[in-house]
Amino acid sequence: MSEETPKFKGAEKRPIVVAILVFVLTTVSTVAVNSYLHKAFIPWYSISRYVGSETWSAIVFALANMLVAFSVLTYLYRVGEKWKFWRIYYWIVVAMAVGLVGLSVCPIGYFDLPGYGYATSVPSHVHEVCSRLMFLCMLLVVTMILFCKHASRVTRMVAAVYVAYGVVCVMGYCTHAEWFAKHLLLFESCYLFSFLAFCLGLQSQRKEKLG
């Protein structure tokens, strides 16, 4: 007779689907519209630098990411309950959501004063702290899933690939590697979108029970 770890039903995936749709729509529109307005697509800009280049995008991005943060928090809490994660998992998820909200309401460069240099204002420093916090928490969440006995083999294999990619991004950022810095938008977008897609595709492990 077979017994399965609780699976994720369609309705339970709704929050992460909402998060993906909202995040993709706001990010793509922000980069596309602001590139058009400034007549330049700059691949070494981060998403938030694009966001902070115009008032409309700063407002829209902040509001949209509050919904994204709530949706991801709701979904990952449910994952933790089903897969019986330790309490530290929930704190990491909350910290990740806080980081997302913090970096969204403090887009880098937007509050900088002329003559003081780029990313020198207090909100810009808050953004940098929050972005690093969110990045680290995302990596920790996937790492925990990688070693979770309730996750399917495919889920853990994809988690391993994501963690490896995260390590590559960390190395590129910390060493100021040219290949990373010149394509920051690509690496950052892949990291964020892949995390959301990974969450959407989470699968439980089938267990066999004798008798």
GROMACS .gro file of C-alpha atoms in nm:
model
  211
    1MET     CA    1   0.000   0.000   0.000
    2SER     CA    2   0.136   0.345  -0.087
    3GLU     CA    3   0.132   0.656   0.125
    4GLU     CA    4   0.221   1.002   0.002
    5THR     CA    5   0.345   1.316   0.165
    6PRO     CA    6   0.063   1.576   0.132
    7LYS     CA    7   0.063   1.718  -0.220
    8PHE     CA    8  -0.004   2.073  -0.329
    9LYS     CA    9  -0.343   2.115  -0.488
   10GLY     CA   10  -0.423   2.368  -0.757
   11ALA     CA   11  -0.593   2.612  -0.521
   12GLU     CA   12  -0.294   2.602  -0.286
   13LYS     CA   13  -0.065   2.712  -0.570
   14ARG     CA   14  -0.278   3.018  -0.645
   15PRO     CA   15  -0.073   3.260  -0.427
   16ILE     CA   16   0.253   3.176  -0.604
   17VAL     CA   17   0.085   3.202  -0.945
   18VAL     CA   18  -0.036   3.550  -0.849
   19ALA     CA   19   0.315   3.642  -0.731
   20ILE     CA   20   0.470   3.527  -1.059
   21LEU     CA   21   0.219   3.712  -1.278
   22VAL     CA   22   0.246   4.037  -1.083
   23PHE     CA   23   0.625   4.030  -1.052
   24VAL     CA   24   0.688   3.941  -1.416
   25LEU     CA   25   0.440   4.202  -1.541
   26THR     CA   26   0.578   4.486  -1.328
   27THR     CA   27   0.943   4.398  -1.390
   28VAL     CA   28   0.916   4.357  -1.767
   29SER     CA   29   0.702   4.670  -1.807
   30THR     CA   30   0.938   4.874  -1.589
   31VAL     CA   31   1.249   4.775  -1.782
   32ALA     CA   32   1.077   4.810  -2.121
   33VAL     CA   33   0.906   5.145  -2.058
   34ASN     CA   34   1.198   5.311  -1.881
   35SER     CA   35   1.441   5.186  -2.146
   36TYR     CA   36   1.216   5.348  -2.405
   37LEU     CA   37   1.185   5.673  -2.208
   38HIS     CA   38   1.560   5.701  -2.165
   39LYS     CA   39   1.626   5.566  -2.515
   40ALA     CA   40   1.867   5.306  -2.385
   41PHE     CA   41   1.865   4.946  -2.266
   42ILE     CA   42   2.144   4.902  -2.012
   43PRO     CA   43   2.214   4.536  -1.922
   44TRP     CA   44   2.441   4.623  -1.630
   45TYR     CA   45   2.159   4.805  -1.448
   46SER     CA   46   1.976   4.614  -1.178
   47ILE     CA   47   1.597   4.588  -1.183
   48SER     CA   48   1.572   4.833  -0.895
   49ARG     CA   49   1.794   5.084  -1.072
   50TYR     CA   50   1.548   5.080  -1.360
   51VAL     CA   51   1.265   5.114  -1.107
   52GLY     CA   52   1.430   5.410  -0.935
   53SER     CA   53   1.483   5.601  -1.258
   54GLU     CA   54   1.117   5.715  -1.274
   55THR     CA   55   0.853   5.804  -1.016
   56TRP     CA   56   0.575   5.601  -1.176
   57SER     CA   57   0.779   5.281  -1.168
   58ALA     CA   58   0.894   5.340  -0.810
   59ILE     CA   59   0.532   5.366  -0.694
   60VAL     CA   60   0.398   5.077  -0.904
   61PHE     CA   61   0.685   4.847  -0.810
   62ALA     CA   62   0.647   4.917  -0.438
   63LEU     CA   63   0.273   4.850  -0.440
   64ALA     CA   64   0.303   4.541  -0.659
   65ASN     CA   65   0.578   4.386  -0.450
   66MET     CA   66   0.372   4.419  -0.133
   67LEU     CA   67   0.125   4.184  -0.299
   68VAL     CA   68   0.410   3.961  -0.420
   69ALA     CA   69   0.563   3.946  -0.071
   70PHE     CA   70   0.230   3.855   0.089
   71SER     CA   71   0.157   3.589  -0.175
   72VAL     CA   72   0.499   3.425  -0.148
   73LEU     CA   73   0.484   3.439   0.232
   74THR     CA   74   0.142   3.272   0.233
   75TYR     CA   75   0.252   2.998  -0.005
   76LEU     CA   76   0.585   2.919   0.159
   77TYR     CA   77   0.421   2.907   0.502
   78ARG     CA   78   0.190   2.641   0.362
   79VAL     CA   79   0.492   2.451   0.227
   80GLY     CA   80   0.649   2.463   0.571
   81GLU     CA   81   0.336   2.323   0.732
   82LYS     CA   82   0.301   2.039   0.483
   83TRP     CA   83   0.667   1.940   0.490
   84LYS     CA   84   0.709   2.002   0.864
   85PHE     CA   85   1.007   2.237   0.846
   86TRP     CA   86   1.182   2.359   1.159
   87ARG     CA   87   1.083   2.695   1.308
   88ILE     CA   88   1.392   2.864   1.158
   89TYR     CA   89   1.240   2.809   0.813
   90TYR     CA   90   0.947   3.038   0.896
   91TRP     CA   91   1.178   3.311   1.025
   92ILE     CA   92   1.379   3.291   0.704
   93VAL     CA   93   1.062   3.320   0.494
   94VAL     CA   94   0.947   3.624   0.694
   95ALA     CA   95   1.291   3.785   0.660
   96MET     CA   96   1.277   3.726   0.284
   97ALA     CA   97   0.937   3.899   0.262
   98VAL     CA   98   1.063   4.189   0.475
   99GLY     CA   99   1.365   4.222   0.247
  100LEU     CA  100   1.144   4.233  -0.063
  101VAL     CA  101   0.918   4.502   0.084
  102GLY     CA  102   1.217   4.702   0.210
  103LEU     CA  103   1.402   4.707  -0.121
  104SER     CA  104   1.078   4.787  -0.305
  105VAL     CA  105   0.990   5.097  -0.102
  106CYS     CA  106   1.353   5.214  -0.120
  107PRO     CA  107   1.448   5.183  -0.489
  108ILE     CA  108   1.818   5.241  -0.525
  109GLY     CA  109   1.914   5.584  -0.652
  110TYR     CA  110   1.564   5.736  -0.641
  111PHE     CA  111   1.618   5.936  -0.321
  112ASP     CA  112   1.978   6.035  -0.394
  113LEU     CA  113   2.047   6.408  -0.390
  114PRO     CA  114   2.230   6.575  -0.682
  115GLY     CA  115   2.597   6.623  -0.614
  116TYR     CA  116   2.621   6.351  -0.350
  117GLY     CA  117   2.684   6.060  -0.587
  118TYR     CA  118   2.483   5.754  -0.688
  119ALA     CA  119   2.343   5.524  -0.417
  120THR     CA  120   2.457   5.748  -0.132
  121SER     CA  121   2.122   5.830   0.032
  122VAL     CA  122   1.992   5.644   0.338
  123PRO     CA  123   1.710   5.475   0.137
  124SER     CA  124   1.970   5.349  -0.112
  125HIS     CA  125   2.169   5.195   0.172
  126VAL     CA  126   1.849   5.040   0.310
  127HIS     CA  127   1.785   4.896  -0.035
  128GLU     CA  128   2.127   4.736  -0.049
  129VAL     CA  129   2.082   4.575   0.293
  130CYS     CA  130   1.733   4.448   0.207
  131SER     CA  131   1.836   4.314  -0.133
  132ARG     CA  132   2.122   4.113   0.020
  133LEU     CA  133   1.887   3.987   0.291
  134MET     CA  134   1.629   3.871   0.036
  135PHE     CA  135   1.893   3.710  -0.186
  136LEU     CA  136   2.040   3.515   0.106
  137CYS     CA  137   1.700   3.407   0.240
  138MET     CA  138   1.592   3.279  -0.102
  139LEU     CA  139   1.909   3.074  -0.123
  140LEU     CA  140   1.855   2.936   0.228
  141VAL     CA  141   1.493   2.841   0.155
  142VAL     CA  142   1.593   2.644  -0.154
  143THR     CA  143   1.884   2.484   0.035
  144MET     CA  144   1.644   2.363   0.303
  145ILE     CA  145   1.417   2.217   0.037
  146LEU     CA  146   1.721   2.050  -0.120
  147PHE     CA  147   1.770   1.849   0.199
  148CYS     CA  148   1.401   1.799   0.275
  149LYS     CA  149   1.299   1.433   0.278
  150HIS     CA  150   0.942   1.522   0.179
  151ALA     CA  151   1.048   1.686  -0.149
  152SER     CA  152   1.051   1.473  -0.463
  153ARG     CA  153   1.378   1.374  -0.630
  154VAL     CA  154   1.311   1.608  -0.922
  155THR     CA  155   1.241   1.897  -0.685
  156ARG     CA  156   1.569   1.835  -0.503
  157MET     CA  157   1.763   1.808  -0.829
  158VAL     CA  158   1.625   2.143  -0.945
  159ALA     CA  159   1.703   2.287  -0.601
  160ALA     CA  160   2.064   2.174  -0.636
  161VAL     CA  161   2.092   2.351  -0.972
  162TYR     CA  162   1.942   2.668  -0.827
  163VAL     CA  163   2.178   2.665  -0.527
  164ALA     CA  164   2.475   2.618  -0.761
  165TYR     CA  165   2.355   2.913  -0.970
  166GLY     CA  166   2.318   3.120  -0.653
  167VAL     CA  167   2.675   3.043  -0.555
  168VAL     CA  168   2.793   3.150  -0.901
  169CYS     CA  169   2.606   3.480  -0.859
  170VAL     CA  170   2.761   3.534  -0.516
  171MET     CA  171   3.110   3.472  -0.655
  172GLY     CA  172   3.048   3.704  -0.949
  173TYR     CA  173   2.918   3.981  -0.725
  174CYS     CA  174   3.183   3.951  -0.452
  175THR     CA  175   3.474   3.941  -0.698
  176HIS     CA  176   3.330   4.221  -0.915
  177ALA     CA  177   3.371   3.991  -1.213
  178GLU     CA  178   3.326   4.165  -1.546
  179TRP     CA  179   3.115   3.882  -1.691
  180PHE     CA  180   2.870   3.928  -1.402
  181ALA     CA  181   2.869   4.306  -1.373
  182LYS     CA  182   2.812   4.362  -1.745
  183HIS     CA  183   2.504   4.138  -1.745
  184LEU     CA  184   2.368   4.211  -1.398
  185LEU     CA  185   2.011   4.248  -1.521
  186LEU     CA  186   2.020   3.901  -1.679
  187PHE     CA  187   2.173   3.725  -1.377
  188GLU     CA  188   1.943   3.902  -1.131
  189SER     CA  189   1.629   3.838  -1.336
  190CYS     CA  190   1.712   3.470  -1.379
  191TYR     CA  191   1.774   3.433  -1.006
  192LEU     CA  192   1.444   3.595  -0.907
  193PHE     CA  193   1.222   3.442  -1.176
  194SER     CA  194   1.376   3.098  -1.126
  195PHE     CA  195   1.300   3.111  -0.754
  196LEU     CA  196   0.932   3.182  -0.818
  197ALA     CA  197   0.915   2.915  -1.089
  198PHE     CA  198   1.085   2.667  -0.857
  199CYS     CA  199   0.828   2.737  -0.584
  200LEU     CA  200   0.547   2.683  -0.831
  201GLY     CA  201   0.688   2.346  -0.936
  202LEU     CA  202   0.739   2.200  -0.588
  203GLN     CA  203   0.645   1.832  -0.574
  204SER     CA  204   0.612   1.594  -0.280
  205GLN     CA  205   0.796   1.266  -0.241
  206ARG     CA  206   0.603   0.939  -0.274
  207LYS     CA  207   0.675   0.697   0.008
  208GLU     CA  208   0.602   0.330   0.014
  209LYS     CA  209   0.451   0.171   0.325
  210LEU     CA  210   0.443  -0.204   0.371
  211GLY     CA  211   0.134  -0.384   0.495
   0.00000   0.00000   0.00000
